[in-house]
mmCIF file with all atom_site columns, C-alpha atoms in Angstrom:
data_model
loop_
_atom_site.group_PDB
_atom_site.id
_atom_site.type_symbol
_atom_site.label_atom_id
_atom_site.label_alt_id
_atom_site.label_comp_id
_atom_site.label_asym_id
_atom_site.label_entity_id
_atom_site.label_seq_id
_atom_site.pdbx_PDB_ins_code
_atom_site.Cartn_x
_atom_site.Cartn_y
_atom_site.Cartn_z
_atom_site.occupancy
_atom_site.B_iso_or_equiv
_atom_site.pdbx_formal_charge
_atom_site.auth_seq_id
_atom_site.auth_comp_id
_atom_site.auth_asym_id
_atom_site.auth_atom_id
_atom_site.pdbx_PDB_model_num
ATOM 1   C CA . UNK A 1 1   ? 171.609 86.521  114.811 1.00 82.00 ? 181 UNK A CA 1
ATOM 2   C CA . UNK A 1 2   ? 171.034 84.981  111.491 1.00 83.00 ? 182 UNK A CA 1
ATOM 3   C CA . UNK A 1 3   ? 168.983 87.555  110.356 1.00 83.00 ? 183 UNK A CA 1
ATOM 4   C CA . UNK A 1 4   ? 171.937 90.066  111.413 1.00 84.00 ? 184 UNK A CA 1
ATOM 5   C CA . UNK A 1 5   ? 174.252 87.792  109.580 1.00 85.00 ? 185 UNK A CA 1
ATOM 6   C CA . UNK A 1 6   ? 172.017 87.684  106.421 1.00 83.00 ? 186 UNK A CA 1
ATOM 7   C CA . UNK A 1 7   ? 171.744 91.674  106.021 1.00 84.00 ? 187 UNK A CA 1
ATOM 8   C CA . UNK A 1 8   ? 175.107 91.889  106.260 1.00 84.00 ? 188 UNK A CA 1
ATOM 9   C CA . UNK A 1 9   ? 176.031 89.593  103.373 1.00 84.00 ? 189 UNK A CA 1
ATOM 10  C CA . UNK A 1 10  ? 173.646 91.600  101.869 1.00 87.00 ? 190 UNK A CA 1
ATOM 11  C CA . UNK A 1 11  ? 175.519 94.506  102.365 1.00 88.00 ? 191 UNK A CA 1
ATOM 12  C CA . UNK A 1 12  ? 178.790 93.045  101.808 1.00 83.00 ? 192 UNK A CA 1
ATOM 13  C CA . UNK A 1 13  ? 177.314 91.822  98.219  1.00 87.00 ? 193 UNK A CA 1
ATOM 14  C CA . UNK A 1 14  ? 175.847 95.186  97.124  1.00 89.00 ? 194 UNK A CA 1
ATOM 15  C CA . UNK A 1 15  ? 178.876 96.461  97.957  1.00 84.00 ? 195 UNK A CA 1
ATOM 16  C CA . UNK A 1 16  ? 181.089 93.849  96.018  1.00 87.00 ? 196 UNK A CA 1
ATOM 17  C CA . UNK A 1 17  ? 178.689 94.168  92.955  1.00 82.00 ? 197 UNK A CA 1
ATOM 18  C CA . UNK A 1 18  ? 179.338 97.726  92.357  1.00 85.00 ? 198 UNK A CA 1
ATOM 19  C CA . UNK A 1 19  ? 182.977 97.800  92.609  1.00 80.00 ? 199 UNK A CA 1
ATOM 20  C CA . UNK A 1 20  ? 182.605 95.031  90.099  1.00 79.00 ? 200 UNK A CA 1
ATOM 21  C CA . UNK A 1 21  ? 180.832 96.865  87.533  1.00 78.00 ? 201 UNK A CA 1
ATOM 22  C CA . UNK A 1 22  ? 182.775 100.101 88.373  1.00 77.00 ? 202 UNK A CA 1
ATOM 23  C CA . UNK A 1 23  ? 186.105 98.161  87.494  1.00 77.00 ? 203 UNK A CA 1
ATOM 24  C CA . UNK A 1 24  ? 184.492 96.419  84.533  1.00 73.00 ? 204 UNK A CA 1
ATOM 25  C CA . UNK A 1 25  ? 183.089 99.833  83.077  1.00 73.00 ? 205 UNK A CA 1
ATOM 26  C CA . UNK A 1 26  ? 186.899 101.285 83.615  1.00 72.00 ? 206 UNK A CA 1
ATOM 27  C CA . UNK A 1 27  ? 188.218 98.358  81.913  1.00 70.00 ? 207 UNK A CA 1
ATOM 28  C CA . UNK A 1 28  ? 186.335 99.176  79.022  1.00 59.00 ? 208 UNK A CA 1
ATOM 29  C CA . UNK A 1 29  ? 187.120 102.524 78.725  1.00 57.00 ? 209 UNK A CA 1
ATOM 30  C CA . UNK A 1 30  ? 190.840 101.727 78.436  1.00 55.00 ? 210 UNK A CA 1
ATOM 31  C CA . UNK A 1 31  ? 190.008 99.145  75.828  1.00 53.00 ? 211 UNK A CA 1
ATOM 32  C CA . UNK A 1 32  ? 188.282 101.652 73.662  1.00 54.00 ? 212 UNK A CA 1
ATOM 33  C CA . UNK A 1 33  ? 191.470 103.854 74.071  1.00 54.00 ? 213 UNK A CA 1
ATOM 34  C CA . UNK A 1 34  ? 193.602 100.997 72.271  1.00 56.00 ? 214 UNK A CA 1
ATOM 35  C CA . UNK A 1 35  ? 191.627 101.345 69.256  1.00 57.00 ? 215 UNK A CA 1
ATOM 36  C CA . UNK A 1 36  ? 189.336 99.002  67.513  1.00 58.00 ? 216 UNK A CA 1
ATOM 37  C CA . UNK A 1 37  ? 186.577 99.087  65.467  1.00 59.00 ? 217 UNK A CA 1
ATOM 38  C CA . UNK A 1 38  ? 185.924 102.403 63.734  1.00 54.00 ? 218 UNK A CA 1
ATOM 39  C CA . UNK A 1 39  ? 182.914 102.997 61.363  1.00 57.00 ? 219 UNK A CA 1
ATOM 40  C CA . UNK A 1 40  ? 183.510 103.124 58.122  1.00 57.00 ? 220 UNK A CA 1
ATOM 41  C CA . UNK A 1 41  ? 181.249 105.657 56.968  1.00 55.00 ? 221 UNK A CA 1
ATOM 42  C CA . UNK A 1 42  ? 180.463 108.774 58.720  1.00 53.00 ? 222 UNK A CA 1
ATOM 43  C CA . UNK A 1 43  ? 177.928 111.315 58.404  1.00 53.00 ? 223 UNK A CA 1
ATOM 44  C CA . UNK A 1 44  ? 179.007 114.593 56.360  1.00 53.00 ? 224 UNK A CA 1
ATOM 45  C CA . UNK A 1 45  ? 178.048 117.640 57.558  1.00 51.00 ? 225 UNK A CA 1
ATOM 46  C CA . UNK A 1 46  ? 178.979 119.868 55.076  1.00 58.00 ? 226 UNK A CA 1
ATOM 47  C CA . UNK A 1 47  ? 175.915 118.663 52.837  1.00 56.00 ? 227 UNK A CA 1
ATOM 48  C CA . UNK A 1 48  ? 173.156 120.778 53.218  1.00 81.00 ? 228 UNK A CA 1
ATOM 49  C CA . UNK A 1 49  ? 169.758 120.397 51.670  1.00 83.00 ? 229 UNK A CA 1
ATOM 50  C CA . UNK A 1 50  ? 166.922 123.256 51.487  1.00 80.00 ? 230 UNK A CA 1
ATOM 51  C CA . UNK A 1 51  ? 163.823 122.103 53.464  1.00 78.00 ? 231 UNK A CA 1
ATOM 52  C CA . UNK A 1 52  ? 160.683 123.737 53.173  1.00 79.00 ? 232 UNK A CA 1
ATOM 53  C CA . UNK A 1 53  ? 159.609 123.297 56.993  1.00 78.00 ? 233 UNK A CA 1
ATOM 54  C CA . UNK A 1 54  ? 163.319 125.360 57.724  1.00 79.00 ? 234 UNK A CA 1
ATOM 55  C CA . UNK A 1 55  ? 163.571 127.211 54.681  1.00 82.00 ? 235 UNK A CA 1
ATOM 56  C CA . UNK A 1 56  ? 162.742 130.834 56.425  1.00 81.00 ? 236 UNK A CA 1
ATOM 57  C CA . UNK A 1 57  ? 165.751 129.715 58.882  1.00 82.00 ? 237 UNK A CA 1
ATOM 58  C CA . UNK A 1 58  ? 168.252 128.654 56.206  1.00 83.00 ? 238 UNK A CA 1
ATOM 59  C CA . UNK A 1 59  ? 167.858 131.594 54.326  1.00 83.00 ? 239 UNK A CA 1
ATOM 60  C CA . UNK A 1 60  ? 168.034 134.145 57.482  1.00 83.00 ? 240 UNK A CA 1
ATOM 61  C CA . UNK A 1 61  ? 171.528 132.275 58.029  1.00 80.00 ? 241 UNK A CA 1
ATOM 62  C CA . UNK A 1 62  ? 172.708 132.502 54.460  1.00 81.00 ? 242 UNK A CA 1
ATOM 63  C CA . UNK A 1 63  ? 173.906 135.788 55.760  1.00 81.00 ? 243 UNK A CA 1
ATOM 64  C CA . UNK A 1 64  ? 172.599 138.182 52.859  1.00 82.00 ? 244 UNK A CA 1
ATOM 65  C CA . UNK A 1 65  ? 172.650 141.864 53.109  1.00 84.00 ? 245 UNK A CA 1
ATOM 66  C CA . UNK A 1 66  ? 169.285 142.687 51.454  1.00 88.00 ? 246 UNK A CA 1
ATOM 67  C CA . UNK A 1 67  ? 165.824 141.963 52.643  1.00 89.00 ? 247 UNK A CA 1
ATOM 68  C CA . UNK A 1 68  ? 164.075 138.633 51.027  1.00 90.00 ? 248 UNK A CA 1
ATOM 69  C CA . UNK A 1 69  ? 160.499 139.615 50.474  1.00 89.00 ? 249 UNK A CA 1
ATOM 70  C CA . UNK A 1 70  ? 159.087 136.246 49.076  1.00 90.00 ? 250 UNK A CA 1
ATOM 71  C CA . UNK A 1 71  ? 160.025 132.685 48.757  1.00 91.00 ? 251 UNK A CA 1
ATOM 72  C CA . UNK A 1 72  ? 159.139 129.649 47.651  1.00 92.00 ? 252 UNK A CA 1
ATOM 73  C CA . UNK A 1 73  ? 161.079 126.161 47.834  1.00 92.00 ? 253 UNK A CA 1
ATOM 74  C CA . UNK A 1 74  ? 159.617 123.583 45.258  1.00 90.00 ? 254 UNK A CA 1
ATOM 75  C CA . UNK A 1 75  ? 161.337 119.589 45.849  1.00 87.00 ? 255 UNK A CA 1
ATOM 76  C CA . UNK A 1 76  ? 161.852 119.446 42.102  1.00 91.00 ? 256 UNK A CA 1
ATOM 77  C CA . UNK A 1 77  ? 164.802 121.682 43.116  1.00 92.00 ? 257 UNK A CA 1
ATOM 78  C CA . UNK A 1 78  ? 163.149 125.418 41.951  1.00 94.00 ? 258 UNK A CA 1
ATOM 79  C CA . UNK A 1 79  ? 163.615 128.238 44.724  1.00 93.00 ? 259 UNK A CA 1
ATOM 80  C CA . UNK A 1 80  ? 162.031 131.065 43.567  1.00 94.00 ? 260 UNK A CA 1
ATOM 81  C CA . UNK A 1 81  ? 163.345 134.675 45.546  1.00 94.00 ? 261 UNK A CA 1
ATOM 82  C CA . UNK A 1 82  ? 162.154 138.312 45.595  1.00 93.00 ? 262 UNK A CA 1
ATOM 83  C CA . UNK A 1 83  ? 164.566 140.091 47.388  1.00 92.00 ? 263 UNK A CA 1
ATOM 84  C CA . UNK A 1 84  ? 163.232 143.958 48.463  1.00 92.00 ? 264 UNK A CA 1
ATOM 85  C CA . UNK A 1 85  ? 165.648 146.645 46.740  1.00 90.00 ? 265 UNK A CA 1
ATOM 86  C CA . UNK A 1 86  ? 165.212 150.273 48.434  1.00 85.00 ? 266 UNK A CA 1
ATOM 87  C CA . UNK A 1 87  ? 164.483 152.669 45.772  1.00 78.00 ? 267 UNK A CA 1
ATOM 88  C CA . UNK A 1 88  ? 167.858 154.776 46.914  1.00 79.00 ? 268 UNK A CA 1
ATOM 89  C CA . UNK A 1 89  ? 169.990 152.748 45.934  1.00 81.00 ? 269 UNK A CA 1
ATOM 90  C CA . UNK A 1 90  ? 171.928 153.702 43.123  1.00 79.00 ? 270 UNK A CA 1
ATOM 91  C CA . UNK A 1 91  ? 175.084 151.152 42.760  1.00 85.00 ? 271 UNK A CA 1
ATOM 92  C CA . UNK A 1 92  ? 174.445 148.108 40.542  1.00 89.00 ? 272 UNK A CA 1
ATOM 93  C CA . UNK A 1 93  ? 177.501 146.630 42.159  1.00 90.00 ? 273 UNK A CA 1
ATOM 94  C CA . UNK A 1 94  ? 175.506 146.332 45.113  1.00 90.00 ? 274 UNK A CA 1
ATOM 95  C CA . UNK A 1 95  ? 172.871 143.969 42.986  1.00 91.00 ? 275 UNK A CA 1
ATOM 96  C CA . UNK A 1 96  ? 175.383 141.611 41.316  1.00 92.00 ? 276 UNK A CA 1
ATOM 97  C CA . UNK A 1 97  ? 177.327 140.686 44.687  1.00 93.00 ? 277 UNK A CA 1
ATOM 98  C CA . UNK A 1 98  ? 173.485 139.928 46.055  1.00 92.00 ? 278 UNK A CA 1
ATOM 99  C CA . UNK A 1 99  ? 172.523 138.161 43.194  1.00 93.00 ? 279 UNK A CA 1
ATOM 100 C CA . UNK A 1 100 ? 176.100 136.224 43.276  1.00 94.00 ? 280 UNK A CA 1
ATOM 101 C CA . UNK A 1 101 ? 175.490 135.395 46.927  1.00 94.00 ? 281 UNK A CA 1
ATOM 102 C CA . UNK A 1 102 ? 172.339 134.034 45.849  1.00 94.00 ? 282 UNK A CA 1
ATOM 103 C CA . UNK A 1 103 ? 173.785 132.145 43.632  1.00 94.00 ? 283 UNK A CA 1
ATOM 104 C CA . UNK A 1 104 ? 176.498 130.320 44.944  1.00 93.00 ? 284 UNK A CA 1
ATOM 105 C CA . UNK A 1 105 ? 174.378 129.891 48.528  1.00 92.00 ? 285 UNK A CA 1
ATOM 106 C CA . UNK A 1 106 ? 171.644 127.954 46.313  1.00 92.00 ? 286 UNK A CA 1
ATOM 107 C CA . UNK A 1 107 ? 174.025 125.784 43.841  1.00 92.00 ? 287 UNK A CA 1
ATOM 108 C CA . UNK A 1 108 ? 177.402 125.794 45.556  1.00 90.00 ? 288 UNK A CA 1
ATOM 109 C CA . UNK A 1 109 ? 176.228 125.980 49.562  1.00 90.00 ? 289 UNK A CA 1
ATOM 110 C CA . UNK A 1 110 ? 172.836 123.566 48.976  1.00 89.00 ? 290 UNK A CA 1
ATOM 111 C CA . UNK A 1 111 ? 172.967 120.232 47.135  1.00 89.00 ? 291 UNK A CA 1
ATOM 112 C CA . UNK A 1 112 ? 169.005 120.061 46.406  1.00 90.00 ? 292 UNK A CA 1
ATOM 113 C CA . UNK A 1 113 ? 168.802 123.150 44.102  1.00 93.00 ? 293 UNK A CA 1
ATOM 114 C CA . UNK A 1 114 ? 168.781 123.345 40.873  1.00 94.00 ? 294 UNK A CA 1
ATOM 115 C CA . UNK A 1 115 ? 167.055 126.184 39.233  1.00 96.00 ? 295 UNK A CA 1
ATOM 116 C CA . UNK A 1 116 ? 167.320 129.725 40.942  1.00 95.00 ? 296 UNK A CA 1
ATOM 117 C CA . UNK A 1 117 ? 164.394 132.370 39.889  1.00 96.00 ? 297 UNK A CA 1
ATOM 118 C CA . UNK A 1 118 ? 165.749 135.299 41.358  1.00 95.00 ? 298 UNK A CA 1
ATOM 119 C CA . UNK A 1 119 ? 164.173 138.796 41.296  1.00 96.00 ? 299 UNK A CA 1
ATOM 120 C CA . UNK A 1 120 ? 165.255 142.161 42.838  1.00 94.00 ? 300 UNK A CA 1
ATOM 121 C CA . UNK A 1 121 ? 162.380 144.327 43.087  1.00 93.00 ? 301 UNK A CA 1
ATOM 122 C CA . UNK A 1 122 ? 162.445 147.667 44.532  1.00 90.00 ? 302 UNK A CA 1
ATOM 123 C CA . UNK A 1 123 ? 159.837 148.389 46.867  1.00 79.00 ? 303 UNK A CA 1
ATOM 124 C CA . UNK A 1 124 ? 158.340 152.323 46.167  1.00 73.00 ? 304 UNK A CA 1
ATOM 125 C CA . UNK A 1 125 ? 156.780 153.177 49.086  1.00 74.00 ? 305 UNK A CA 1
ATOM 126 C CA . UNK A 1 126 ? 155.739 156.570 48.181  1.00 74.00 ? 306 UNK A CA 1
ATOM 127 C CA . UNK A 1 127 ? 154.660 155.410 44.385  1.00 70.00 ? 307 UNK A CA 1
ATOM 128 C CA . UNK A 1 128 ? 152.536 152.447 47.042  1.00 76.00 ? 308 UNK A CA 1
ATOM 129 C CA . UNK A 1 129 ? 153.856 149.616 44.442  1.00 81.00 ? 309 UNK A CA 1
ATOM 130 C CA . UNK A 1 130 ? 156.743 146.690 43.982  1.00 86.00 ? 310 UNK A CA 1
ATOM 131 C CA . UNK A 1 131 ? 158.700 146.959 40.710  1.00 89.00 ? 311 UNK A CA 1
ATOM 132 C CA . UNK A 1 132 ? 160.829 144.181 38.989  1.00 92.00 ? 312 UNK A CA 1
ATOM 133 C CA . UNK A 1 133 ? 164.015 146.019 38.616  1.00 91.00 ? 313 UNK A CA 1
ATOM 134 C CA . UNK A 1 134 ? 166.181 142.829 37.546  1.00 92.00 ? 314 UNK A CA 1
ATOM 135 C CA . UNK A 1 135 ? 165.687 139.021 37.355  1.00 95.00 ? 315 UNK A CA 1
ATOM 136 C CA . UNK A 1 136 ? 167.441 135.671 36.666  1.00 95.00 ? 316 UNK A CA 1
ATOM 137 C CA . UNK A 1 137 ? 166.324 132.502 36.007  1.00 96.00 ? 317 UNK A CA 1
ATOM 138 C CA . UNK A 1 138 ? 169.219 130.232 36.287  1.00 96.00 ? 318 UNK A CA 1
ATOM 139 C CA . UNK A 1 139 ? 170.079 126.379 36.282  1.00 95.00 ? 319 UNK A CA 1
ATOM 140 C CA . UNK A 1 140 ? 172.791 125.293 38.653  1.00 94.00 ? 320 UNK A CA 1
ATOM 141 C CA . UNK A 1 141 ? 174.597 123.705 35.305  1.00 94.00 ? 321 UNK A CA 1
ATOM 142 C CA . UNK A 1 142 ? 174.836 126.860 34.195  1.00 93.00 ? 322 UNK A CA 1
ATOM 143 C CA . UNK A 1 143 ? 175.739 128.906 37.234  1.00 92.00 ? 323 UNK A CA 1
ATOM 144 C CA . UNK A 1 144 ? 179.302 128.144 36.799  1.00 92.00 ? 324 UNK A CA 1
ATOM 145 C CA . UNK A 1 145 ? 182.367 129.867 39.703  1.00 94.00 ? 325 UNK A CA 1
ATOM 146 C CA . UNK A 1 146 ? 183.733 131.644 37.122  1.00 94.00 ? 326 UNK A CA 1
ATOM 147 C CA . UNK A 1 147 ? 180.038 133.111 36.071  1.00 94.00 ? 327 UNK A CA 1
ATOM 148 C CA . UNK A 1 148 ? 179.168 133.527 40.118  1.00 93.00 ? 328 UNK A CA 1
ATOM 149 C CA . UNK A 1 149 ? 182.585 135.421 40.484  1.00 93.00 ? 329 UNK A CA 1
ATOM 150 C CA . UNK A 1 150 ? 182.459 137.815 37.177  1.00 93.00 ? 330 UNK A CA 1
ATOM 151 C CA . UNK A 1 151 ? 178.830 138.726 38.941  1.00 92.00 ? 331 UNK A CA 1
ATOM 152 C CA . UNK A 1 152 ? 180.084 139.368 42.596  1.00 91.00 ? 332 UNK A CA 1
ATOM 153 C CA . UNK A 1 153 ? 182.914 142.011 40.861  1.00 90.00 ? 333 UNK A CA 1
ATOM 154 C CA . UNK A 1 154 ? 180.974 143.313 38.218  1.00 87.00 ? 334 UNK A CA 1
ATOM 155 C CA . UNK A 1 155 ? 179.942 147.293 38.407  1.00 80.00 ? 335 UNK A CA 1
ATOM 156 C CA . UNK A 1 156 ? 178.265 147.924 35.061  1.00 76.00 ? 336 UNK A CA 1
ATOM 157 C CA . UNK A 1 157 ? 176.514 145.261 33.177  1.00 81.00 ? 337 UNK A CA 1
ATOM 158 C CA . UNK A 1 158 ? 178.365 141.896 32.433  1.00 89.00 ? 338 UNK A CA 1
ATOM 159 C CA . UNK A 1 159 ? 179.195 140.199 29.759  1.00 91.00 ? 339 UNK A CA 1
ATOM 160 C CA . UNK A 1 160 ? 176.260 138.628 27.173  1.00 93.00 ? 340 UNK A CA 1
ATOM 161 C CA . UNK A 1 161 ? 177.990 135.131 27.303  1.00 95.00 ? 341 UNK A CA 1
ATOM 162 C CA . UNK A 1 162 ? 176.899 135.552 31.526  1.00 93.00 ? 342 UNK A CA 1
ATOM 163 C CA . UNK A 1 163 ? 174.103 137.377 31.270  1.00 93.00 ? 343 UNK A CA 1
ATOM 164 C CA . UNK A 1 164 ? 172.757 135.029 28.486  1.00 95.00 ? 344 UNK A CA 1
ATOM 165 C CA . UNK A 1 165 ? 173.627 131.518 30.345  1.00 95.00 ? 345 UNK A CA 1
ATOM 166 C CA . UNK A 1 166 ? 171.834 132.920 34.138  1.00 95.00 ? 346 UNK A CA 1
ATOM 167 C CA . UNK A 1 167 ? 169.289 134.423 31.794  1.00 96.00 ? 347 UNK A CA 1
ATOM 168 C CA . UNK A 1 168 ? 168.920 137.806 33.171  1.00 94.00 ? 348 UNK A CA 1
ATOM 169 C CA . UNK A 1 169 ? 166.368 140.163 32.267  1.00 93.00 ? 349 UNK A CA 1
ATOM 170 C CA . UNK A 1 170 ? 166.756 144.019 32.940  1.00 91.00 ? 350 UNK A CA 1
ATOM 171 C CA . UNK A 1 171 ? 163.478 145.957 33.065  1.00 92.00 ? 351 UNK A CA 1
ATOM 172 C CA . UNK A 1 172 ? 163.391 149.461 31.800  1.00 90.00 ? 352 UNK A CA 1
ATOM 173 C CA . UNK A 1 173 ? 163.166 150.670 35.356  1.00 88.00 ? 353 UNK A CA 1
ATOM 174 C CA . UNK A 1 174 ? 166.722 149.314 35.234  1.00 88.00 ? 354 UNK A CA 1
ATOM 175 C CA . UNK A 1 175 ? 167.899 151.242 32.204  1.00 88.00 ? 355 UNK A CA 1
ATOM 176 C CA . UNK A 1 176 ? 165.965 154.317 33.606  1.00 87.00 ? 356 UNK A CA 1
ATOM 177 C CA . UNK A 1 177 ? 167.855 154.061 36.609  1.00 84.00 ? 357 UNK A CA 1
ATOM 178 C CA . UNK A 1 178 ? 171.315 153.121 35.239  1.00 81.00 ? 358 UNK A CA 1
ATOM 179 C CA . UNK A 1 179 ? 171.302 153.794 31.752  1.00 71.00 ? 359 UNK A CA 1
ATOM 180 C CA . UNK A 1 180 ? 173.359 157.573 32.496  1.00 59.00 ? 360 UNK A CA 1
ATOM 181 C CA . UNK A 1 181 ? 175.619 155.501 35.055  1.00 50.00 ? 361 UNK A CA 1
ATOM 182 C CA . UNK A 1 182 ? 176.944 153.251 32.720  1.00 49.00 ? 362 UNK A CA 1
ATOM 183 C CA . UNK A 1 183 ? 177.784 153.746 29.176  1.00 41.00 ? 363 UNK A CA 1
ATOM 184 C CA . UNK A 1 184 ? 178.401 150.022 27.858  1.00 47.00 ? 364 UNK A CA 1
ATOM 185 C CA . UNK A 1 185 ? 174.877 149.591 27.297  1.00 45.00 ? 365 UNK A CA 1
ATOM 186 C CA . UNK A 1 186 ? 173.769 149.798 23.932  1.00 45.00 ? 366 UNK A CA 1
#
């Protein structure tokens, strides 16, 4: 009998305990509700830094519409970016809204850049050799909105205060190519 008696206060405890903490765990909930303390700094997600163990997968979701065919991240802030040009195309418009995507994803987007060596080179497959077609080599100072946004609308060449500040440098594969196109080069 006093064994009987003893489980069942045992019971009767276990039971008692966990309503206990079940009530006290409610009670907190509704305290929390109230309000209270609130940290006063919180993390921000919209910064965004280049890594070079995720760099392949921040650049695939920089949503670009040409191919990347080499890159390199340095931490002094250099990314360095061949992107692969098909030898059809024929629009230079098409080249300044990649290169201003480039541009604004690496000095606007990232906070860690700051110097963009950007090359578009087409890729000859029948010739069986890469060709610099048109590169920049710009500092995020210098890579203004106004700069980024002449770029993404241009369709002939842009102006010399622009081209001079991104330093741009247009191969003669690029006057070959667009030279007949565009009549405002000299």
């Amino acid at each position: 009998m006093k064994k009987l008696r003893l489980f069942l206060l045992s019971i009767l405890m276990t039971l008692t305990l966990t309503a206990g903490l079940g009530a006290l765990a409610s009670l907190d909930g509704r305290e929390r509700d109230k309000g209270g303390d609130l940290p006063v700094f919180t993390p921000d997600r919209s910064v965004k830094q280049l890594q070079e163990e995720l760099l392949v997968d921040q650049l695939q979701s920089a949503n670009h519409s040409l191919p990347i065919s080499r890159v390199h991240f340095n931490q002094d802030g250099s990314l360095i970016l061949d992107v692969k040009v098909a030898a059809s195309i024929m629009n230079p418009a098409l080249l300044y809204e990649e290169m201003a995507h480039w541009l604004n994803f690496s000095f606007h987007e990232m906070n860690n850049v700051n110097r963009l060596e950007l090359r578009m080179v087409i890729d000859d497959r029948k010739a069986h050799k890469k060709q610099i077609l048109l590169g920049l080599d710009a500092l995020k100072e210098q890579a203004t909105m106004e700069r980024i946004l002449e770029m993404k609308q241009a369709d002939a060449r842009l102006s010399e205060e622009t081209e001079q500040a991104l330093r741009m440098t247009y191969t003669s594969i690029w006057h070959k190519i667009f030279d007949p196109k565009l009549s405002s080069f000299p």
